[in-house]
Short mmCIF file of C-alpha atoms in Angstrom, two decimals:
data_model
loop_
_atom_site.label_atom_id
_atom_site.label_comp_id
_atom_site.label_asym_id
_atom_site.label_seq_id
_atom_site.Cartn_x
_atom_site.Cartn_y
_atom_site.Cartn_z
CA UNK A 1 117.54 108.49 108.04
CA UNK A 2 116.31 105.06 107.03
CA UNK A 3 118.60 104.73 104.02
CA UNK A 4 115.84 102.99 102.06
CA UNK A 5 114.29 104.05 98.79
CA UNK A 6 110.59 103.31 98.46
CA UNK A 7 108.29 103.32 95.47
CA UNK A 8 104.57 103.33 96.14
CA UNK A 9 101.20 103.44 94.45
CA UNK A 10 97.58 103.47 95.57
CA UNK A 11 94.25 102.68 94.01
CA UNK A 12 90.61 102.12 94.91
CA UNK A 13 87.62 100.56 93.18
CA UNK A 14 83.93 100.90 94.05
CA UNK A 15 83.11 97.28 93.13
CA UNK A 16 79.65 96.07 92.17
CA UNK A 17 77.71 96.09 95.43
CA UNK A 18 77.70 99.79 96.29
CA UNK A 19 76.92 102.84 94.19
CA UNK A 20 79.63 104.86 95.96
CA UNK A 21 83.11 104.27 97.39
CA UNK A 22 83.27 104.50 101.19
CA UNK A 23 86.97 103.66 101.32
CA UNK A 24 89.45 106.54 101.62
CA UNK A 25 93.13 106.36 100.70
CA UNK A 26 96.01 108.80 101.16
CA UNK A 27 99.56 108.40 99.84
CA UNK A 28 102.53 110.75 100.13
CA UNK A 29 105.97 109.39 99.25
CA UNK A 30 108.58 111.76 100.71
CA UNK A 31 108.43 111.06 103.60
CA UNK A 32 106.21 108.02 103.15
CA UNK A 33 102.75 108.34 104.65
CA UNK A 34 100.15 105.83 103.49
CA UNK A 35 96.67 105.56 105.01
CA UNK A 36 93.69 103.33 104.23
CA UNK A 37 90.30 103.83 105.89
CA UNK A 38 87.13 101.81 105.32
CA UNK A 39 83.82 103.36 106.33
CA UNK A 40 81.34 101.16 108.17
CA UNK A 41 78.10 100.76 106.27
CA UNK A 42 77.02 102.75 103.22
CA UNK A 43 75.46 105.87 104.68
CA UNK A 44 76.49 109.45 105.30
CA UNK A 45 78.14 108.46 108.59
CA UNK A 46 80.39 106.04 106.76
CA UNK A 47 81.39 108.63 104.18
CA UNK A 48 82.04 111.27 106.84
CA UNK A 49 84.00 108.95 109.13
CA UNK A 50 86.48 107.77 106.52
CA UNK A 51 87.18 111.22 105.12
CA UNK A 52 87.42 112.86 108.53
CA UNK A 53 89.62 110.15 110.03
CA UNK A 54 92.14 110.28 107.18
CA UNK A 55 92.28 114.07 107.07
CA UNK A 56 92.70 114.42 110.84
CA UNK A 57 95.27 111.63 111.06
CA UNK A 58 97.37 112.99 108.19
CA UNK A 59 97.31 116.48 109.68
CA UNK A 60 98.40 115.26 113.12
CA UNK A 61 100.74 112.37 112.35
CA UNK A 62 104.31 112.97 113.51
CA UNK A 63 107.34 110.72 113.69
CA UNK A 64 106.77 109.31 117.20
CA UNK A 65 104.42 106.65 118.55
CA UNK A 66 102.87 109.19 120.92
CA UNK A 67 102.07 111.60 118.10
CA UNK A 68 100.43 108.81 116.10
CA UNK A 69 98.30 107.75 119.06
CA UNK A 70 97.26 111.37 119.56
CA UNK A 71 96.40 111.69 115.86
CA UNK A 72 94.10 108.68 116.19
CA UNK A 73 92.62 110.11 119.40
CA UNK A 74 91.88 113.37 117.57
CA UNK A 75 90.20 111.43 114.78
CA UNK A 76 88.15 109.54 117.37
CA UNK A 77 86.91 112.79 118.90
CA UNK A 78 86.02 114.46 115.62
CA UNK A 79 84.29 111.43 114.11
CA UNK A 80 82.30 110.87 117.30
CA UNK A 81 81.22 114.52 117.45
CA UNK A 82 80.24 114.55 113.77
CA UNK A 83 78.42 111.25 114.20
CA UNK A 84 76.24 112.73 116.92
CA UNK A 85 75.15 115.49 114.56
CA UNK A 86 74.48 113.13 111.66
CA UNK A 87 72.86 110.33 113.64
CA UNK A 88 73.11 106.64 112.81
CA UNK A 89 76.28 104.61 112.34
CA UNK A 90 79.46 106.68 111.96
CA UNK A 91 82.74 104.79 112.04
CA UNK A 92 85.67 103.50 110.03
CA UNK A 93 88.86 101.49 110.16
CA UNK A 94 92.31 103.03 109.79
CA UNK A 95 95.59 101.39 108.79
CA UNK A 96 98.66 103.55 108.19
CA UNK A 97 102.36 103.23 107.36
CA UNK A 98 104.39 106.23 108.50
CA UNK A 99 108.05 106.92 107.81
CA UNK A 100 110.01 108.43 110.68
CA UNK A 101 113.64 109.47 111.06
CA UNK A 102 114.65 106.06 112.37
CA UNK A 103 112.37 103.70 110.50
CA UNK A 104 108.65 103.13 110.00
CA UNK A 105 105.53 102.97 112.15
CA UNK A 106 102.48 100.84 111.45
CA UNK A 107 99.19 102.07 112.93
CA UNK A 108 96.16 99.78 113.10
CA UNK A 109 92.58 100.09 114.29
CA UNK A 110 89.78 98.00 112.80
CA UNK A 111 90.02 95.25 110.17
CA UNK A 112 91.81 96.81 107.23
CA UNK A 113 95.20 95.10 106.91
CA UNK A 114 98.92 95.44 106.33
CA UNK A 115 100.94 92.61 104.76
CA UNK A 116 104.67 92.24 104.12
CA UNK A 117 106.26 90.03 101.49
CA UNK A 118 109.87 89.23 102.42
CA UNK A 119 111.96 86.57 100.69
CA UNK A 120 108.86 84.80 99.42
CA UNK A 121 107.01 84.76 102.76
CA UNK A 122 103.81 86.81 102.92
CA UNK A 123 103.01 87.78 106.51
CA UNK A 124 100.01 89.59 107.93
CA UNK A 125 101.49 92.32 110.15
CA UNK A 126 98.23 93.55 111.64
CA UNK A 127 95.51 92.05 113.80
CA UNK A 128 91.84 92.27 112.82
CA UNK A 129 90.01 93.97 115.66
CA UNK A 130 86.91 91.81 115.26
CA UNK A 131 85.03 89.13 117.17
CA UNK A 132 85.83 86.78 114.28
CA UNK A 133 89.55 87.14 114.98
CA UNK A 134 89.07 86.57 118.70
CA UNK A 135 86.85 83.59 118.04
CA UNK A 136 89.30 81.95 115.63
CA UNK A 137 92.33 82.55 117.85
CA UNK A 138 90.58 81.28 120.97
CA UNK A 139 88.90 78.30 119.29
CA UNK A 140 85.32 79.45 119.75
CA UNK A 141 84.51 78.41 116.19
CA UNK A 142 86.24 77.54 112.94
CA UNK A 143 87.52 80.52 110.98
CA UNK A 144 85.42 79.54 107.93
CA UNK A 145 82.24 78.79 109.92
CA UNK A 146 78.95 80.71 109.67
CA UNK A 147 79.60 82.09 113.16
CA UNK A 148 82.95 83.48 112.06
CA UNK A 149 81.37 84.98 108.95
CA UNK A 150 78.83 86.88 111.03
CA UNK A 151 81.45 87.90 113.59
CA UNK A 152 83.63 89.57 110.90
CA UNK A 153 81.23 92.50 111.03
CA UNK A 154 81.49 92.89 114.82
CA UNK A 155 84.45 95.24 115.21
CA UNK A 156 85.96 95.53 118.68
CA UNK A 157 87.93 98.68 117.79
CA UNK A 158 87.30 101.35 115.18
CA UNK A 159 87.36 105.12 114.69
CA UNK A 160 84.07 106.40 116.08
CA UNK A 161 83.73 103.70 118.75
CA UNK A 162 82.06 105.23 121.84
CA UNK A 163 84.91 104.03 124.09
CA UNK A 164 87.57 105.71 121.89
CA UNK A 165 89.89 102.65 121.83
CA UNK A 166 93.58 103.14 121.09
CA UNK A 167 95.28 101.78 117.96
CA UNK A 168 98.05 99.23 117.74
CA UNK A 169 101.29 101.08 116.96
CA UNK A 170 104.14 98.86 115.76
CA UNK A 171 107.73 99.70 114.87
CA UNK A 172 108.90 98.25 111.54
CA UNK A 173 112.47 97.77 110.33
CA UNK A 174 112.22 97.32 106.57
CA UNK A 175 114.79 95.65 104.33
CA UNK A 176 115.61 96.06 100.64
CA UNK A 177 113.35 93.75 98.70
CA UNK A 178 110.40 94.05 101.08
CA UNK A 179 107.00 94.70 99.51
CA UNK A 180 104.21 95.99 101.71
CA UNK A 181 100.48 96.06 101.10
CA UNK A 182 97.91 98.12 102.98
CA UNK A 183 94.35 97.24 102.00
CA UNK A 184 90.71 97.37 102.98
CA UNK A 185 88.77 94.14 103.52
CA UNK A 186 87.44 94.44 99.99
CA UNK A 187 90.88 93.18 98.94
CA UNK A 188 91.70 90.99 101.96
CA UNK A 189 88.43 89.04 101.79
CA UNK A 190 88.23 88.67 98.01
CA UNK A 191 91.85 88.06 96.98
CA UNK A 192 93.21 84.76 98.35
CA UNK A 193 96.52 84.66 100.22
CA UNK A 194 98.35 82.91 97.40
CA UNK A 195 97.17 85.43 94.83
CA UNK A 196 98.32 88.31 97.02
CA UNK A 197 101.70 86.65 97.45
CA UNK A 198 101.97 85.98 93.73
CA UNK A 199 101.08 89.55 92.70
CA UNK A 200 103.36 91.21 95.25
CA UNK A 201 106.21 88.98 94.11
CA UNK A 202 105.99 90.01 90.46
CA UNK A 203 108.81 92.24 89.14
CA UNK A 204 106.53 95.07 88.06
CA UNK A 205 105.89 98.63 89.19
CA UNK A 206 103.76 99.09 92.34
CA UNK A 207 101.02 100.73 90.28
CA UNK A 208 100.66 97.56 88.22
CA UNK A 209 100.50 95.44 91.37
CA UNK A 210 97.71 97.66 92.71
CA UNK A 211 95.85 97.35 89.43
CA UNK A 212 96.12 93.56 89.47
CA UNK A 213 94.93 93.28 93.08
CA UNK A 214 91.87 95.40 92.36
CA UNK A 215 91.15 93.45 89.18
CA UNK A 216 91.19 90.15 91.08
CA UNK A 217 88.85 91.61 93.73
CA UNK A 218 86.47 92.73 91.00
CA UNK A 219 86.62 89.35 89.27
CA UNK A 220 85.85 87.63 92.58
CA UNK A 221 82.52 89.44 92.71
CA UNK A 222 83.29 93.02 93.67
CA UNK A 223 81.18 92.60 96.79
CA UNK A 224 82.83 95.53 98.58
CA UNK A 225 84.81 98.67 97.91
CA UNK A 226 88.43 97.60 97.39
CA UNK A 227 91.48 99.74 98.17
CA UNK A 228 95.20 98.94 98.07
CA UNK A 229 98.51 100.69 98.64
CA UNK A 230 101.69 98.86 97.57
CA UNK A 231 105.13 99.95 98.79
CA UNK A 232 108.34 98.48 97.33
CA UNK A 233 111.56 98.89 99.31
CA UNK A 234 115.01 98.99 97.73
#
């Protein structure tokens, strides 16, 4: 057993741009299983992809890296097959935190994110699977340039990708005092780093931290669906 006690909360907000919410969130606390998916676009394929990916992943997720990869592979197959029937764009991101007997797994495909606040340092634990990330890391253009802005929407990996790419699967050893955030880009792109760090560092319940993150995203313009899961470790 991990020996840690976790408290968690999740929330999602449609924002102002879209008439519907194409983010999907799942949270179970014992054992901990948190999943955030963000549908690509605002059509039926987006809605189907997010819901299907989360349902299939949750049903198949075990406590080993192999089982998590297979759960993502199953989601890839089902979203791709459904996308063929629907036609048009059908895809989504998926970021998950999964408790296992010996610790925690972090699963990542797409550009939703996982952060960890530890002793005042907020770190991004995941990589954005986008051309913008590759371009910034390799110096093709400045991260805040128009080229980078356009490249944020060019995902190199996602659920529903025709090549069925694999996810990143990372092993996490959590410590008492850690606070984790899983979120869609509606939070990551609208809530600045310092505000995320400030909110996660406040001595309040995780549900209040989620509420504050979504409120800041809305105040910043609400230009996308915004979803957050906060996990406090003690």
